[in-house]
Amino acid sequence: MKLLEERIQKDGIVRAGNVLKVDSFINHQMDIQLFSEMAKEWKRLFAGKNITKILTIEASGIGIAAVTAMEFGVPVVFAKKSQSINLDFDNYTTKIESFTHKRIYDVIVSKKFLSAEDHILIIDDFLANGCALEGLLHIVEEAGATVEGIGIAIEKGFQVGGEKIRERGIQLESLAIVESMDDETGEITFR
Ligand code: 5GP
């Protein structure tokens, strides 16, 4: 998506350790106009799919997922990161290793908000090694719901996540795929 690629070129900052900072328009300050254009693009890409619910993970996926849910006219559920392992039978649970914080979180979704009748579109801001998505897919599987697709704002194509997800035969639509980025020159190229 040209608009998003141009914005990443203009305002994205490449940090050591393969981290792309997009704090000025996605991860801290949020450009809702941009999110709205992204949502319209996913609506086009997933046209014809019967989506009943959007699923994301806190915190950084929530803004994008909320605007996307508005476009699809469905509710959005976010998986919660829980500090203490609370073995509550009313929750679906999984473990996710955070790429940015390098720690493992227990993640939960209440059984009240996800059921076998649901057709899910998963939305997140970044795809790196795919741990966050694997966790969300596990939760959907536990619920017996159907994954209709995954929408990602920025995929880092040089990390393994995208390949792993596509190998599973899931429709994955990343609006910008970074081919390479250099923390010394700041150069970013797209696929
Ligand atoms: P994964 O689980 O695919 O390795 O990483 C995805 C999660 O880590 C995303 O939900 C996102 O919050 C975070 N993340 C991964 N890479 C980056 C990055 O380069 N920049 C930012 N801001 N977040 C990232």
PDB file of C-alpha atoms and ligand atoms in Angstrom:
ATOM      1  CA  MET A   1       0.000   0.000   0.000  1.00  0.00           C
ATOM      2  CA  LYS A   2       1.719   3.077  -1.328  1.00  0.00           C
ATOM      3  CA  LEU A   3       0.403   5.493   1.295  1.00  0.00           C
ATOM      4  CA  LEU A   4       1.779   3.375   4.148  1.00  0.00           C
ATOM      5  CA  GLU A   5       5.129   2.755   2.437  1.00  0.00           C
ATOM      6  CA  GLU A   6       5.569   6.498   1.862  1.00  0.00           C
ATOM      7  CA  ARG A   7       4.753   7.213   5.493  1.00  0.00           C
ATOM      8  CA  ILE A   8       7.263   4.610   6.705  1.00  0.00           C
ATOM      9  CA  GLN A   9       9.929   6.157   4.422  1.00  0.00           C
ATOM     10  CA  LYS A  10       9.146   9.631   5.768  1.00  0.00           C
ATOM     11  CA  ASP A  11       8.668   8.969   9.496  1.00  0.00           C
ATOM     12  CA  GLY A  12       9.936   5.449  10.276  1.00  0.00           C
ATOM     13  CA  ILE A  13      13.186   5.145  12.225  1.00  0.00           C
ATOM     14  CA  VAL A  14      15.396   2.070  11.929  1.00  0.00           C
ATOM     15  CA  ARG A  15      16.846   0.902  15.240  1.00  0.00           C
ATOM     16  CA  ALA A  16      19.490  -1.716  15.974  1.00  0.00           C
ATOM     17  CA  GLY A  17      18.198  -5.266  16.407  1.00  0.00           C
ATOM     18  CA  ASN A  18      15.831  -5.165  13.403  1.00  0.00           C
ATOM     19  CA  VAL A  19      13.389  -2.809  15.089  1.00  0.00           C
ATOM     20  CA  LEU A  20      11.452  -0.281  13.050  1.00  0.00           C
ATOM     21  CA  LYS A  21      10.079   2.568  15.133  1.00  0.00           C
ATOM     22  CA  VAL A  22       6.815   4.040  13.910  1.00  0.00           C
ATOM     23  CA  ASP A  23       5.899   5.888  17.088  1.00  0.00           C
ATOM     24  CA  SER A  24       4.778   9.068  15.361  1.00  0.00           C
ATOM     25  CA  PHE A  25       1.917   7.438  13.428  1.00  0.00           C
ATOM     26  CA  ILE A  26       1.198   3.913  14.757  1.00  0.00           C
ATOM     27  CA  ASN A  27       2.728   2.919  18.091  1.00  0.00           C
ATOM     28  CA  HIS A  28       2.425   6.017  20.258  1.00  0.00           C
ATOM     29  CA  GLN A  29       0.771   8.847  18.355  1.00  0.00           C
ATOM     30  CA  MET A  30      -1.814   7.269  16.043  1.00  0.00           C
ATOM     31  CA  ASP A  31      -2.782   8.620  12.626  1.00  0.00           C
ATOM     32  CA  ILE A  32      -6.436   7.581  12.467  1.00  0.00           C
ATOM     33  CA  GLN A  33      -6.863   8.883   8.911  1.00  0.00           C
ATOM     34  CA  LEU A  34      -4.101   6.499   7.853  1.00  0.00           C
ATOM     35  CA  PHE A  35      -5.687   3.654   9.881  1.00  0.00           C
ATOM     36  CA  SER A  36      -8.956   4.343   8.079  1.00  0.00           C
ATOM     37  CA  GLU A  37      -7.270   4.005   4.671  1.00  0.00           C
ATOM     38  CA  MET A  38      -5.630   0.766   5.842  1.00  0.00           C
ATOM     39  CA  ALA A  39      -9.000  -0.546   7.011  1.00  0.00           C
ATOM     40  CA  LYS A  40     -10.546   0.222   3.604  1.00  0.00           C
ATOM     41  CA  GLU A  41      -7.717  -1.661   1.911  1.00  0.00           C
ATOM     42  CA  TRP A  42      -8.297  -4.753   4.096  1.00  0.00           C
ATOM     43  CA  LYS A  43     -12.018  -4.490   3.406  1.00  0.00           C
ATOM     44  CA  ARG A  44     -11.193  -4.654  -0.319  1.00  0.00           C
ATOM     45  CA  LEU A  45      -8.657  -7.487   0.094  1.00  0.00           C
ATOM     46  CA  PHE A  46     -10.996  -9.602   2.232  1.00  0.00           C
ATOM     47  CA  ALA A  47     -14.137  -8.830   0.204  1.00  0.00           C
ATOM     48  CA  GLY A  48     -16.502 -11.759   0.032  1.00  0.00           C
ATOM     49  CA  LYS A  49     -15.315 -13.217   3.336  1.00  0.00           C
ATOM     50  CA  ASN A  50     -17.894 -13.612   6.040  1.00  0.00           C
ATOM     51  CA  ILE A  51     -16.140 -11.977   8.986  1.00  0.00           C
ATOM     52  CA  THR A  52     -17.964 -11.849  12.321  1.00  0.00           C
ATOM     53  CA  LYS A  53     -15.212 -10.601  14.600  1.00  0.00           C
ATOM     54  CA  ILE A  54     -11.782  -8.981  14.595  1.00  0.00           C
ATOM     55  CA  LEU A  55      -9.110 -10.307  16.934  1.00  0.00           C
ATOM     56  CA  THR A  56      -5.921  -8.501  17.931  1.00  0.00           C
ATOM     57  CA  ILE A  57      -3.496  -8.374  20.851  1.00  0.00           C
ATOM     58  CA  GLU A  58      -2.856  -5.554  23.283  1.00  0.00           C
ATOM     59  CA  ALA A  59      -1.555  -2.980  23.208  1.00  0.00           C
ATOM     60  CA  SER A  60      -0.319  -1.832  19.843  1.00  0.00           C
ATOM     61  CA  GLY A  61      -2.817  -3.761  17.696  1.00  0.00           C
ATOM     62  CA  ILE A  62      -5.892  -2.234  19.335  1.00  0.00           C
ATOM     63  CA  GLY A  63      -6.019   1.124  17.540  1.00  0.00           C
ATOM     64  CA  ILE A  64      -5.677  -0.356  14.054  1.00  0.00           C
ATOM     65  CA  ALA A  65      -8.073  -3.207  14.849  1.00  0.00           C
ATOM     66  CA  ALA A  66     -10.692  -0.805  16.232  1.00  0.00           C
ATOM     67  CA  VAL A  67     -10.732   1.308  13.080  1.00  0.00           C
ATOM     68  CA  THR A  68     -10.822  -1.858  10.959  1.00  0.00           C
ATOM     69  CA  ALA A  69     -13.733  -3.233  12.997  1.00  0.00           C
ATOM     70  CA  MET A  70     -15.642  -0.034  12.242  1.00  0.00           C
ATOM     71  CA  GLU A  71     -15.065  -0.604   8.507  1.00  0.00           C
ATOM     72  CA  PHE A  72     -16.296  -4.224   8.729  1.00  0.00           C
ATOM     73  CA  GLY A  73     -19.154  -3.394  11.097  1.00  0.00           C
ATOM     74  CA  VAL A  74     -18.160  -6.106  13.593  1.00  0.00           C
ATOM     75  CA  PRO A  75     -16.857  -6.159  17.201  1.00  0.00           C
ATOM     76  CA  VAL A  76     -13.172  -6.279  18.030  1.00  0.00           C
ATOM     77  CA  VAL A  77     -11.713  -8.478  20.772  1.00  0.00           C
ATOM     78  CA  PHE A  78      -8.180  -8.006  22.015  1.00  0.00           C
ATOM     79  CA  ALA A  79      -6.157 -10.760  23.643  1.00  0.00           C
ATOM     80  CA  LYS A  80      -4.910  -9.619  27.051  1.00  0.00           C
ATOM     81  CA  LYS A  81      -1.392 -10.091  28.313  1.00  0.00           C
ATOM     82  CA  SER A  82      -1.592 -11.432  31.819  1.00  0.00           C
ATOM     83  CA  GLN A  83       1.272 -11.228  34.319  1.00  0.00           C
ATOM     84  CA  SER A  84       0.100 -14.007  36.596  1.00  0.00           C
ATOM     85  CA  ILE A  85      -0.936 -17.368  35.257  1.00  0.00           C
ATOM     86  CA  ASN A  86      -4.506 -17.522  36.375  1.00  0.00           C
ATOM     87  CA  LEU A  87      -5.883 -20.910  35.431  1.00  0.00           C
ATOM     88  CA  ASP A  88      -9.368 -19.733  34.755  1.00  0.00           C
ATOM     89  CA  PHE A  89     -11.591 -22.138  32.836  1.00  0.00           C
ATOM     90  CA  ASP A  90     -13.529 -19.231  31.397  1.00  0.00           C
ATOM     91  CA  ASN A  91     -10.544 -18.177  29.292  1.00  0.00           C
ATOM     92  CA  TYR A  92      -8.697 -19.446  26.255  1.00  0.00           C
ATOM     93  CA  THR A  93      -4.998 -19.154  27.043  1.00  0.00           C
ATOM     94  CA  THR A  94      -1.694 -19.277  25.208  1.00  0.00           C
ATOM     95  CA  LYS A  95       1.889 -18.104  25.596  1.00  0.00           C
ATOM     96  CA  ILE A  96       3.484 -15.486  23.358  1.00  0.00           C
ATOM     97  CA  GLU A  97       7.116 -14.423  23.256  1.00  0.00           C
ATOM     98  CA  SER A  98       7.345 -10.693  22.705  1.00  0.00           C
ATOM     99  CA  PHE A  99       9.720  -9.616  19.930  1.00  0.00           C
ATOM    100  CA  THR A 100      10.187  -6.114  21.311  1.00  0.00           C
ATOM    101  CA  HIS A 101      10.319  -6.934  25.038  1.00  0.00           C
ATOM    102  CA  LYS A 102      12.056 -10.331  24.802  1.00  0.00           C
ATOM    103  CA  ARG A 103       9.850 -11.985  27.394  1.00  0.00           C
ATOM    104  CA  ILE A 104       7.099 -14.576  27.435  1.00  0.00           C
ATOM    105  CA  TYR A 105       3.554 -13.495  28.251  1.00  0.00           C
ATOM    106  CA  ASP A 106       0.519 -15.549  29.150  1.00  0.00           C
ATOM    107  CA  VAL A 107      -2.225 -14.289  26.887  1.00  0.00           C
ATOM    108  CA  ILE A 108      -5.948 -14.761  27.469  1.00  0.00           C
ATOM    109  CA  VAL A 109      -9.284 -14.257  25.733  1.00  0.00           C
ATOM    110  CA  SER A 110     -12.533 -14.788  27.601  1.00  0.00           C
ATOM    111  CA  LYS A 111     -14.653 -17.663  26.291  1.00  0.00           C
ATOM    112  CA  LYS A 112     -17.578 -15.238  26.356  1.00  0.00           C
ATOM    113  CA  PHE A 113     -16.189 -13.374  23.369  1.00  0.00           C
ATOM    114  CA  LEU A 114     -15.031 -16.112  20.986  1.00  0.00           C
ATOM    115  CA  SER A 115     -17.019 -19.144  19.910  1.00  0.00           C
ATOM    116  CA  ALA A 116     -17.085 -21.903  17.288  1.00  0.00           C
ATOM    117  CA  GLU A 117     -19.550 -19.864  15.198  1.00  0.00           C
ATOM    118  CA  ASP A 118     -17.075 -16.986  14.751  1.00  0.00           C
ATOM    119  CA  HIS A 119     -15.237 -16.181  11.523  1.00  0.00           C
ATOM    120  CA  ILE A 120     -12.163 -14.255  12.528  1.00  0.00           C
ATOM    121  CA  LEU A 121     -10.000 -11.625  10.878  1.00  0.00           C
ATOM    122  CA  ILE A 122      -6.783 -11.194  12.874  1.00  0.00           C
ATOM    123  CA  ILE A 123      -5.250  -7.707  12.742  1.00  0.00           C
ATOM    124  CA  ASP A 124      -1.872  -6.579  14.099  1.00  0.00           C
ATOM    125  CA  ASP A 125       0.624  -3.786  13.587  1.00  0.00           C
ATOM    126  CA  PHE A 126       3.800  -5.817  12.906  1.00  0.00           C
ATOM    127  CA  LEU A 127       4.780  -9.271  11.754  1.00  0.00           C
ATOM    128  CA  ALA A 128       8.348 -10.279  12.632  1.00  0.00           C
ATOM    129  CA  ASN A 129       8.975 -13.884  13.695  1.00  0.00           C
ATOM    130  CA  GLY A 130       5.287 -14.711  13.899  1.00  0.00           C
ATOM    131  CA  CYS A 131       5.040 -15.525  17.637  1.00  0.00           C
ATOM    132  CA  ALA A 132       2.168 -13.114  18.246  1.00  0.00           C
ATOM    133  CA  LEU A 133       0.203 -14.555  15.318  1.00  0.00           C
ATOM    134  CA  GLU A 134       0.921 -18.166  16.286  1.00  0.00           C
ATOM    135  CA  GLY A 135      -0.495 -17.376  19.722  1.00  0.00           C
ATOM    136  CA  LEU A 136      -3.624 -15.731  18.340  1.00  0.00           C
ATOM    137  CA  LEU A 137      -4.138 -18.623  15.897  1.00  0.00           C
ATOM    138  CA  HIS A 138      -3.858 -21.033  18.811  1.00  0.00           C
ATOM    139  CA  ILE A 139      -6.590 -19.160  20.676  1.00  0.00           C
ATOM    140  CA  VAL A 140      -8.886 -19.212  17.622  1.00  0.00           C
ATOM    141  CA  GLU A 141      -8.224 -22.945  17.264  1.00  0.00           C
ATOM    142  CA  GLU A 142      -9.055 -23.540  20.937  1.00  0.00           C
ATOM    143  CA  ALA A 143     -12.366 -21.743  20.406  1.00  0.00           C
ATOM    144  CA  GLY A 144     -13.108 -23.890  17.334  1.00  0.00           C
ATOM    145  CA  ALA A 145     -13.618 -20.669  15.350  1.00  0.00           C
ATOM    146  CA  THR A 146     -12.567 -20.155  11.709  1.00  0.00           C
ATOM    147  CA  VAL A 147      -9.698 -17.906  10.647  1.00  0.00           C
ATOM    148  CA  GLU A 148     -10.753 -16.062   7.496  1.00  0.00           C
ATOM    149  CA  GLY A 149      -7.535 -14.100   7.168  1.00  0.00           C
ATOM    150  CA  ILE A 150      -4.819 -12.002   8.740  1.00  0.00           C
ATOM    151  CA  GLY A 151      -4.183  -8.312   8.106  1.00  0.00           C
ATOM    152  CA  ILE A 152      -0.813  -6.873   9.092  1.00  0.00           C
ATOM    153  CA  ALA A 153       0.246  -3.242   8.750  1.00  0.00           C
ATOM    154  CA  ILE A 154       4.003  -3.804   8.467  1.00  0.00           C
ATOM    155  CA  GLU A 155       5.614  -7.168   7.747  1.00  0.00           C
ATOM    156  CA  LYS A 156       9.381  -7.403   8.044  1.00  0.00           C
ATOM    157  CA  GLY A 157       9.879  -9.726   5.086  1.00  0.00           C
ATOM    158  CA  PHE A 158      13.424 -10.637   6.090  1.00  0.00           C
ATOM    159  CA  GLN A 159      12.143 -12.318   9.261  1.00  0.00           C
ATOM    160  CA  VAL A 160      10.490 -15.741   9.225  1.00  0.00           C
ATOM    161  CA  GLY A 161       6.923 -14.971  10.353  1.00  0.00           C
ATOM    162  CA  GLY A 162       5.341 -14.268   6.961  1.00  0.00           C
ATOM    163  CA  GLU A 163       6.646 -17.460   5.416  1.00  0.00           C
ATOM    164  CA  LYS A 164       5.477 -19.576   8.373  1.00  0.00           C
ATOM    165  CA  ILE A 165       1.948 -18.169   8.184  1.00  0.00           C
ATOM    166  CA  ARG A 166       1.646 -18.408   4.373  1.00  0.00           C
ATOM    167  CA  GLU A 167       2.841 -22.042   4.526  1.00  0.00           C
ATOM    168  CA  ARG A 168      -0.261 -22.763   6.610  1.00  0.00           C
ATOM    169  CA  GLY A 169      -2.426 -21.638   3.702  1.00  0.00           C
ATOM    170  CA  ILE A 170      -3.917 -18.660   5.532  1.00  0.00           C
ATOM    171  CA  GLN A 171      -4.677 -15.502   3.523  1.00  0.00           C
ATOM    172  CA  LEU A 172      -2.153 -13.022   4.901  1.00  0.00           C
ATOM    173  CA  GLU A 173      -2.385  -9.429   3.675  1.00  0.00           C
ATOM    174  CA  SER A 174       0.490  -7.210   4.796  1.00  0.00           C
ATOM    175  CA  LEU A 175       0.036  -3.623   3.642  1.00  0.00           C
ATOM    176  CA  ALA A 176       3.773  -2.907   3.590  1.00  0.00           C
ATOM    177  CA  ILE A 177       6.473  -5.561   3.398  1.00  0.00           C
ATOM    178  CA  VAL A 178       9.937  -4.316   4.363  1.00  0.00           C
ATOM    179  CA  GLU A 179      12.586  -6.115   2.319  1.00  0.00           C
ATOM    180  CA  SER A 180      15.568  -4.599   4.075  1.00  0.00           C
ATOM    181  CA  MET A 181      16.442  -1.903   6.564  1.00  0.00           C
ATOM    182  CA  ASP A 182      19.757  -0.495   7.699  1.00  0.00           C
ATOM    183  CA  ASP A 183      20.161   1.063  11.129  1.00  0.00           C
ATOM    184  CA  GLU A 184      23.336   2.889  10.076  1.00  0.00           C
ATOM    185  CA  THR A 185      22.092   4.610   6.930  1.00  0.00           C
ATOM    186  CA  GLY A 186      18.396   4.549   7.854  1.00  0.00           C
ATOM    187  CA  GLU A 187      17.615   3.121   4.407  1.00  0.00           C
ATOM    188  CA  ILE A 188      14.410   1.086   4.059  1.00  0.00           C
ATOM    189  CA  THR A 189      13.407  -0.900   0.958  1.00  0.00           C
ATOM    190  CA  PHE A 190      10.076  -2.590   0.249  1.00  0.00           C
ATOM    191  CA  ARG A 191       9.149  -5.825  -1.543  1.00  0.00           C
TER     192      ARG A 191
HETATM  193  P1  5GP B   1       6.457 -11.415  16.196  1.00  0.00           P
HETATM  194  O1  5GP B   1       5.627 -12.058  17.243  1.00  0.00           O
HETATM  195  O2  5GP B   1       5.897 -11.591  14.800  1.00  0.00           O
HETATM  196  O3  5GP B   1       7.909 -11.764  16.287  1.00  0.00           O
HETATM  197  O4  5GP B   1       6.400  -9.854  16.504  1.00  0.00           O
HETATM  198  C1  5GP B   1       5.206  -9.176  16.357  1.00  0.00           C
HETATM  199  C2  5GP B   1       4.935  -8.259  17.506  1.00  0.00           C
HETATM  200  O5  5GP B   1       6.131  -7.629  17.983  1.00  0.00           O
HETATM  201  C3  5GP B   1       4.016  -7.160  17.051  1.00  0.00           C
HETATM  202  O6  5GP B   1       2.782  -7.307  17.729  1.00  0.00           O
HETATM  203  C4  5GP B   1       4.704  -5.859  17.421  1.00  0.00           C
HETATM  204  O7  5GP B   1       4.046  -5.295  18.521  1.00  0.00           O
HETATM  205  C5  5GP B   1       6.103  -6.222  17.821  1.00  0.00           C
HETATM  206  N1  5GP B   1       7.132  -5.879  16.800  1.00  0.00           N
HETATM  207  C6  5GP B   1       7.864  -6.761  16.075  1.00  0.00           C
HETATM  208  N2  5GP B   1       8.758  -6.129  15.329  1.00  0.00           N
HETATM  209  C7  5GP B   1       8.593  -4.820  15.543  1.00  0.00           C
HETATM  210  C8  5GP B   1       9.245  -3.663  15.023  1.00  0.00           C
HETATM  211  O8  5GP B   1      10.178  -3.686  14.200  1.00  0.00           O
HETATM  212  N3  5GP B   1       8.795  -2.445  15.474  1.00  0.00           N
HETATM  213  C9  5GP B   1       7.775  -2.357  16.373  1.00  0.00           C
HETATM  214  N4  5GP B   1       7.408  -1.129  16.734  1.00  0.00           N
HETATM  215  N5  5GP B   1       7.148  -3.439  16.896  1.00  0.00           N
HETATM  216  C10 5GP B   1       7.545  -4.648  16.480  1.00  0.00           C
END
